Coordinates of C-alpha atoms in Angstrom, one line a residue:
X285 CA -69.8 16.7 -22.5
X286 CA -68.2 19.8 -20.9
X287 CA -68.6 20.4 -17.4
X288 CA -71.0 23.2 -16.2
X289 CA -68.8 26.6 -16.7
X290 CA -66.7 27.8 -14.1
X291 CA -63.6 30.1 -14.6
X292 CA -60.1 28.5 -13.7
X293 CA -57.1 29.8 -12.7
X294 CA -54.5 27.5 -14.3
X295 CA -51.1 28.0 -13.7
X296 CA -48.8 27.8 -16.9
X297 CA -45.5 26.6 -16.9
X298 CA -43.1 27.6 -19.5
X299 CA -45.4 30.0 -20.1
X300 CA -42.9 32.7 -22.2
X301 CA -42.1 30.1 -25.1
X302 CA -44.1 29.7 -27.7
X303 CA -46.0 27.0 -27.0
X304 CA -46.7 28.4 -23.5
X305 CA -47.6 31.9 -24.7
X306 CA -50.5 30.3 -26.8
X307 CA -52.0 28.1 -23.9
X308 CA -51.8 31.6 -21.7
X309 CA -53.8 33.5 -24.9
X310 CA -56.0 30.2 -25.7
X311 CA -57.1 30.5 -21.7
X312 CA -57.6 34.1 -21.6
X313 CA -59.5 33.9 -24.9
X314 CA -62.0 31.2 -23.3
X315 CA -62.3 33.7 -20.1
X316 CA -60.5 31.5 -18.2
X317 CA -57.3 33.1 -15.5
X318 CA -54.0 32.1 -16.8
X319 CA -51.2 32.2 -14.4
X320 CA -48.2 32.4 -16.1
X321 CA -45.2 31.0 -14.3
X322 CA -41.7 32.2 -16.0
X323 CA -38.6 32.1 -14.9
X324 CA -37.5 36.1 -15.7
X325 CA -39.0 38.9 -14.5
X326 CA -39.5 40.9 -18.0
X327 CA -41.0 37.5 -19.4
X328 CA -43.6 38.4 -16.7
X329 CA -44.0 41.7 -17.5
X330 CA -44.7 40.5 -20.7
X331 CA -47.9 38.2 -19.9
X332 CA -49.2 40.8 -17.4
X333 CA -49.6 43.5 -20.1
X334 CA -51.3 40.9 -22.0
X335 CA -53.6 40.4 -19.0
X336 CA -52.6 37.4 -17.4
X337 CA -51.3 36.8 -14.4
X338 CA -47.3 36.3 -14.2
X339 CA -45.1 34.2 -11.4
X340 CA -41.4 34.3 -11.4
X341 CA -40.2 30.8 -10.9
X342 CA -37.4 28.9 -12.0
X343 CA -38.1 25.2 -12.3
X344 CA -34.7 24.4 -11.3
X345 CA -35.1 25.5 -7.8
X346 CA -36.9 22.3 -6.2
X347 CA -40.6 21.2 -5.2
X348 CA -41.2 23.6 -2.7
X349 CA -40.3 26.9 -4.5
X350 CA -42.7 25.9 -7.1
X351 CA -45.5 24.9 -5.1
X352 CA -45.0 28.3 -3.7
X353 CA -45.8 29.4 -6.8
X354 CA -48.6 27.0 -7.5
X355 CA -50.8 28.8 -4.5
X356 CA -54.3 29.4 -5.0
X357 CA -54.6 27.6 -8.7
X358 CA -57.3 25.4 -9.6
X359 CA -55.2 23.6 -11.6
X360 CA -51.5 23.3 -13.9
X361 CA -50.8 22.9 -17.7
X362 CA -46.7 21.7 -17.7
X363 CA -44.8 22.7 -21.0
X364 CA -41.4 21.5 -19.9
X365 CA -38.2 23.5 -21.3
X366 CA -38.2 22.4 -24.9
X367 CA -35.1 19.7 -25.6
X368 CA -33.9 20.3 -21.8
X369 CA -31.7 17.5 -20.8
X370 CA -33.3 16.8 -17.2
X371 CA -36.6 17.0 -18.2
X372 CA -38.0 14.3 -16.6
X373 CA -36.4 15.5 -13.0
X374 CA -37.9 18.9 -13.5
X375 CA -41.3 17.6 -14.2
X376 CA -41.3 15.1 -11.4
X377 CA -40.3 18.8 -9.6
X378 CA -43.6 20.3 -10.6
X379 CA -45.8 16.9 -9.7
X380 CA -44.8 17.0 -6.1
X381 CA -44.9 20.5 -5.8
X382 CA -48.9 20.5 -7.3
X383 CA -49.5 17.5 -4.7
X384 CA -48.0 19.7 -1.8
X385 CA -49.5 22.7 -3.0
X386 CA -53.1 20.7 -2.9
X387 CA -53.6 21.0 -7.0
X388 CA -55.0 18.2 -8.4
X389 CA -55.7 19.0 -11.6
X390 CA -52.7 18.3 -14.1
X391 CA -52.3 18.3 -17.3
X392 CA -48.7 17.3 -19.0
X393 CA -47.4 18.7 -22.5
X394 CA -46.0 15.4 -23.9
X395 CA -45.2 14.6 -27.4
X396 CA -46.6 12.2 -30.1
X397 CA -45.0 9.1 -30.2
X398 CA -43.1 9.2 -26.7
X399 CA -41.7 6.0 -26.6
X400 CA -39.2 6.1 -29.6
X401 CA -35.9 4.6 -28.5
X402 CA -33.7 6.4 -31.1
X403 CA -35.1 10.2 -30.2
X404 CA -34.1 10.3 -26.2
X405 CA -35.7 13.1 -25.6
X406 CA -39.1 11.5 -26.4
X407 CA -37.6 9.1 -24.2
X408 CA -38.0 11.7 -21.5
X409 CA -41.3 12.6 -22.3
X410 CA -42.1 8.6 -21.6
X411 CA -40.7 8.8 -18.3
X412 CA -42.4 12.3 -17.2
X413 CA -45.5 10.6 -18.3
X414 CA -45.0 7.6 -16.3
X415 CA -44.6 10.0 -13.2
X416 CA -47.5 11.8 -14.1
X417 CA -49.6 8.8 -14.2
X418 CA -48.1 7.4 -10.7
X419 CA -49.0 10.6 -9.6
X420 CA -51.9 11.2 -6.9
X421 CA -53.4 14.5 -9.4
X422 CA -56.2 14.2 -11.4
X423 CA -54.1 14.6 -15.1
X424 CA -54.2 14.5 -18.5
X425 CA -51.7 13.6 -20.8
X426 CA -51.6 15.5 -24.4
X427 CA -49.2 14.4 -27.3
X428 CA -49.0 16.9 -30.1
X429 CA -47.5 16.3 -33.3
X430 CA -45.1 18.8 -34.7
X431 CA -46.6 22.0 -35.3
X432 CA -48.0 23.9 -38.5
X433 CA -45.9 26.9 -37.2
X434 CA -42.7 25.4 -37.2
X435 CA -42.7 26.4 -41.0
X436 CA -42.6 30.4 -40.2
X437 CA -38.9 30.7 -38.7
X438 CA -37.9 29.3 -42.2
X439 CA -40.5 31.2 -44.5
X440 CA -38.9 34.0 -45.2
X441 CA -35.7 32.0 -46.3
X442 CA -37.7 29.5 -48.2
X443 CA -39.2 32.5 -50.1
X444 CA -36.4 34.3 -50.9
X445 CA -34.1 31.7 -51.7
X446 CA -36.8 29.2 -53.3
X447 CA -35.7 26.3 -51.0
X448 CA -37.0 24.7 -47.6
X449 CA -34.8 23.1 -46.4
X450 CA -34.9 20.1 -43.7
X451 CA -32.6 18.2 -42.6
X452 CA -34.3 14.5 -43.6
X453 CA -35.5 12.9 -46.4
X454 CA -38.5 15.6 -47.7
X455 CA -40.8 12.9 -48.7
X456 CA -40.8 11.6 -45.1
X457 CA -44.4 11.8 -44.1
X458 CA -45.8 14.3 -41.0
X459 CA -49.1 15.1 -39.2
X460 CA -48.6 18.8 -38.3
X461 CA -50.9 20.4 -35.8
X462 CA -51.8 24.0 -35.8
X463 CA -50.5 25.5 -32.4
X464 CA -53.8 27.5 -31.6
X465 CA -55.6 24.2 -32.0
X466 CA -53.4 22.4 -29.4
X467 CA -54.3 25.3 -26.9
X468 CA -57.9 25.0 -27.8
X469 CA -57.2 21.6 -26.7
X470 CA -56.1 21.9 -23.1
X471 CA -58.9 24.4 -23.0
X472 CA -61.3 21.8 -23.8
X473 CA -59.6 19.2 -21.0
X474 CA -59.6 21.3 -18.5
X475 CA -63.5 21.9 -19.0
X476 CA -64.1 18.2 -19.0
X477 CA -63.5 16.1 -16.5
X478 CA -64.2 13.4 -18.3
X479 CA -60.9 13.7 -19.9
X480 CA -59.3 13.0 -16.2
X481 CA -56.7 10.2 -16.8
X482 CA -57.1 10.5 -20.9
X483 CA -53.8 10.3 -23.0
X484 CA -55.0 12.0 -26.4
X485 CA -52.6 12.4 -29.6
X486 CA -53.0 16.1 -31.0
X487 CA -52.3 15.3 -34.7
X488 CA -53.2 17.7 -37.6
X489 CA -55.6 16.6 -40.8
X490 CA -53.5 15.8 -43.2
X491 CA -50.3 13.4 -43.8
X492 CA -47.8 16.0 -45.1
X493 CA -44.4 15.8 -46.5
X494 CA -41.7 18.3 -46.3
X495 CA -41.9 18.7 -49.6
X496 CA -45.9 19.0 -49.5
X497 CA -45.2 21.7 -46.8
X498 CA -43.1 23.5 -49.2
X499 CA -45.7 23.6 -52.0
X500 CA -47.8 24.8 -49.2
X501 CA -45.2 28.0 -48.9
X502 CA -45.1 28.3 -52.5
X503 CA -48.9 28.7 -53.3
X504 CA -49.6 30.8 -49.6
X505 CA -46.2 33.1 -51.4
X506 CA -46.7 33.4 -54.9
X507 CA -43.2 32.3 -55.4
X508 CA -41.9 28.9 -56.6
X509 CA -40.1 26.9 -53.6
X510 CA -39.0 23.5 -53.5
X511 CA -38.2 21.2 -50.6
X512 CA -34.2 20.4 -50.5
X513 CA -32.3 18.1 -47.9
X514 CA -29.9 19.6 -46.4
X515 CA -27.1 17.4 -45.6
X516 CA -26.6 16.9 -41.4
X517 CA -23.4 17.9 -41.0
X518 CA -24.0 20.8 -42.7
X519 CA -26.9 21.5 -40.5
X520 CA -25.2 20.9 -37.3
X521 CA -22.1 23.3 -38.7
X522 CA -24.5 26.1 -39.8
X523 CA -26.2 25.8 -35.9
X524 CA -23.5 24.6 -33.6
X525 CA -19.9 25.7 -35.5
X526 CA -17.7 25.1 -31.9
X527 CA -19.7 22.3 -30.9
X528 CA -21.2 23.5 -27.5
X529 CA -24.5 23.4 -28.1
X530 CA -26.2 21.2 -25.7
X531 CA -29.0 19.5 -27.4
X532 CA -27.3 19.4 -31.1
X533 CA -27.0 15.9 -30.6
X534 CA -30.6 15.2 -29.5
X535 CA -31.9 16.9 -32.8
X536 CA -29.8 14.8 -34.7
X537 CA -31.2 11.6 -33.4
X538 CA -34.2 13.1 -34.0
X539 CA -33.9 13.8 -37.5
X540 CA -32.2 10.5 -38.2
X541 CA -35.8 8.8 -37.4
X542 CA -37.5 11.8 -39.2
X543 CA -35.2 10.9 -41.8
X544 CA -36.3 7.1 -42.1
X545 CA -40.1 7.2 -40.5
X546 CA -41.4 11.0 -40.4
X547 CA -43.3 11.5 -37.7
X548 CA -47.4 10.7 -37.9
X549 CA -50.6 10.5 -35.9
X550 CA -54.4 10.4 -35.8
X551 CA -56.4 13.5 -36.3
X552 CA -59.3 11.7 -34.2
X553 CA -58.5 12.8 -30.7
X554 CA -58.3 16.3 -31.4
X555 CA -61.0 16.4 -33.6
X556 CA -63.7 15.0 -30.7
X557 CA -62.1 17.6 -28.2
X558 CA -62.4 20.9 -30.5
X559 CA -65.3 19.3 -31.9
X560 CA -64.6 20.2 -35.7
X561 CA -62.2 18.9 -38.4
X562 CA -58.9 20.0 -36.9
X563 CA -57.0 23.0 -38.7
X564 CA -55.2 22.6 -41.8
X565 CA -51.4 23.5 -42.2
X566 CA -52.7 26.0 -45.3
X567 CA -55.1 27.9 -42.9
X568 CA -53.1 28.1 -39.8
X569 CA -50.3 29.7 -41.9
X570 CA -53.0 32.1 -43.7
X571 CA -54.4 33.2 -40.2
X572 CA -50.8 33.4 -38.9
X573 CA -49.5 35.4 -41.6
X574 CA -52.3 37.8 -42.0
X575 CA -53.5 36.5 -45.5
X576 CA -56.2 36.8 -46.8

């Protein structure tokens, strides 16, 4: 049951990346007050023009420069900096600066499947969850599954070329969840406070293989594609040729356990918060992509 309707001002971190941007729309969308909180000022300009609200923050600058930021929110939706390698530091950053800043509502961006030994980034996610839940706020811990969407950078490629190709065995099974879904989703806990101290998995309807995901592309295109592994080294040359990419080697760890367990999760949790089926791969890439 949703609590009786009040507008929220929720402050967004990380709210120019993609995940972000879609929690700011999803809020605006269900007439609640996004403020974004970015860490460059044309990022801002960005949001505001979109009609949100915009802070410029960097999350590197300590407790009390973000707290500053965090005045006169009714609560905070934290999408740490995607891969970052202090992630846990910067998140316990933004917990003490929402307890000085009197914000109790918290909700934390997590991952599915946190607690995976060989992926250390999920590792980090683990231990900004265990600060979340020491915490004094009133939070909410999500855990999405990869996204539907993370198929479009690689569309037009797989189209042209006939090939999508992943870095992991393609029959390695997945749970993708459509982005606008998982937005819909801290919507719908922030409405509820029944959902206070809830850790919920976001996991799409269907068990999907890469190379399911590529027939997906081929029937949404018109054109015959094929899922292909692409070799890692190959991978890691084609992204990282003088090797000084920092997170290189946390996405390899992470597609060495793609490559022997995918990466899967229950549908059920997301389901009772949007209540409806959750959104299928197919139609989040039709409504994306403007087909009919």
């Amino acid at each position: 049951m949703t609590d009786p309707r009040t507008t929220l001002r929720v402050a967004v971190t990380g709210a120019s990346g993609k995940t972000g941007a879609t929690v700011v729309a999803g809020l605006l969308e269900a007439g609640h007050e996004p403020v974004a909180l970015v860490r460059r000022p044309e990022a801002a300009a960005s949001l505001r023009e979109q009609g949100a609200a915009a802070r410029v923050v960097d999350l590197e600058a300590g407790p009390d420069a973000i707290a500053a930021a965090l005045a006169d929110v009714d609560a905070v939706h934290h999408v740490p900096p995607n891969m970052h390698p202090t992630e846990d530091a910067l998140t316990a950053d933004v917990v003490a600066a929402a307890e000085r800043a009197g914000v109790r509502r918290f909700v934390f961006h997590s991952v599915l499947q946190p607690h995976v030994p060989a992926m250390p980034h999920h590792l980090r996610k683990a231990a900004s969850e265990l600060t979340v839940r020491s915490s004094s706020l009133d939070w909410t811990v999500l855990q999405p599954a990869s996204y539907a969407q993370n198929v479009l950078p690689f569309w037009d490629a797989a189209v042209a070329g006939g090939t999508y190709r992943v870095p992991y065995d393609v029959a390695r099974p997945f749970t993708p969840v459509d982005l606008a879904d998982v937005a819909k989703a801290v919507v719908a806990v922030l409405e509820d406070s029944a959902t206070v101290f809830g850790t919920f998995e976001l996991s799409g309807p269907e068990v999907l293989s890469s190379a399911d995901l590529a027939a997906v592309v081929a029937e949404l295109s018109g054109r015959p594609v094929r899922a292909e592994h692409q070799p890692v080294a190959d991978w890691r040359a084609a992204v990282d040729p003088d090797g000084t990419r920092p997170d290189v080697d946390d996405l390899v760890a992470m597609f060495d356990h793609y490559d022997a367990h995918g990466l899967v999760g229950s549908p059920l949790a997301l389901g009772v918060l949007l209540g409806r089926t959750p959104t299928t791969v197919r139609d989040a890439l039709r409504r994306d992509l403007g087909l009919a």
